Tab-separated table of C-alpha atoms in Angstrom:
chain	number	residue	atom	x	y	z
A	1	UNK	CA	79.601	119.696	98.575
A	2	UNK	CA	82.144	117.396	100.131
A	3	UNK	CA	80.562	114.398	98.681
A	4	UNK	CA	80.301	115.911	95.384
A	5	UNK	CA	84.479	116.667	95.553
A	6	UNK	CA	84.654	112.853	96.399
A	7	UNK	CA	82.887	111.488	93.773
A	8	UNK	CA	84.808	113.694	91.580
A	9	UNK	CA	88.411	112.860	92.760
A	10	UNK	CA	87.005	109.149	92.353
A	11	UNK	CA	86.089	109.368	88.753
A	12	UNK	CA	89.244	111.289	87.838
A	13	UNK	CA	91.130	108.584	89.513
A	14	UNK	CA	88.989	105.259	87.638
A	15	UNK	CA	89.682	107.019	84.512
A	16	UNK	CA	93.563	108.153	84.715
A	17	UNK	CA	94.545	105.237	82.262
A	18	UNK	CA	96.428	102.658	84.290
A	19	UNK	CA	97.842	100.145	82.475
A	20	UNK	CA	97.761	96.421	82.640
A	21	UNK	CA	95.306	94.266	84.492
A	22	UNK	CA	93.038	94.528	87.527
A	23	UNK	CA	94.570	92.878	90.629
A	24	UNK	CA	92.325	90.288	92.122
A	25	UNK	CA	91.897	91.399	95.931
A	26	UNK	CA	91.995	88.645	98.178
A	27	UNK	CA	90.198	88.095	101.791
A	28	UNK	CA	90.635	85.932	104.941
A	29	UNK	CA	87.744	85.579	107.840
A	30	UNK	CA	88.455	83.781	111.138
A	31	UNK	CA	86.397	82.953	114.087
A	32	UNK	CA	87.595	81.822	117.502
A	33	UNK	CA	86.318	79.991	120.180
A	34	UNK	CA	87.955	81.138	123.943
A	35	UNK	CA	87.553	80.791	127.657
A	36	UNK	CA	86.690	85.231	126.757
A	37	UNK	CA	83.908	84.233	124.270
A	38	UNK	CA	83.211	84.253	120.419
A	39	UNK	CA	86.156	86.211	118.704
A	40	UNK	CA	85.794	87.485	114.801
A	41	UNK	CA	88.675	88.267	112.869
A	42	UNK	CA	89.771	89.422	108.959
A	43	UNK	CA	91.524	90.549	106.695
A	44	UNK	CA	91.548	92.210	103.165
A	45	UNK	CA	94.480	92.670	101.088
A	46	UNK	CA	95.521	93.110	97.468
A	47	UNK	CA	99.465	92.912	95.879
A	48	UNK	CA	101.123	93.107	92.820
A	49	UNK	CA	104.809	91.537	93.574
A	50	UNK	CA	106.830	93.149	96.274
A	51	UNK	CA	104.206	95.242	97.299
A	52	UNK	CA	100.899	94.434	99.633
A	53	UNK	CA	98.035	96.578	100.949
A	54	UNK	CA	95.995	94.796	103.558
A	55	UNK	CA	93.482	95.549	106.226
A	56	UNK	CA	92.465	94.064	109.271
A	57	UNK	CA	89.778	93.771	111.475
């Protein structure tokens, strides 16, 4: 049932009628070599002027 409300909320949400265009996400991966080993690193983030979303790893 819970998935069922998720998908719902989901489609109601594509569909609302936001205007203008898409915004292009945009990702950074890093990988680091240290006396501790192989490190992995990224990020995710997407922003329309001010404002930017991003999350890390």
């Amino acid at each position: 049932m819970r998935v069922i409300a998720a998908l719902t909320t989901l489609a109601f949400l594509a569909a609302c009628g936001v205007d203008g265009a898409p915004l292009r996400p945009s990702a950074n991966v890093g990988i680091g070599i240290g006396s501790n080993g192989v490190s992995l690193g990224g990020k995710a983030s997407v922003g329309k002027g001010p404002v930017t979303v991003s999350v890390g790893l």
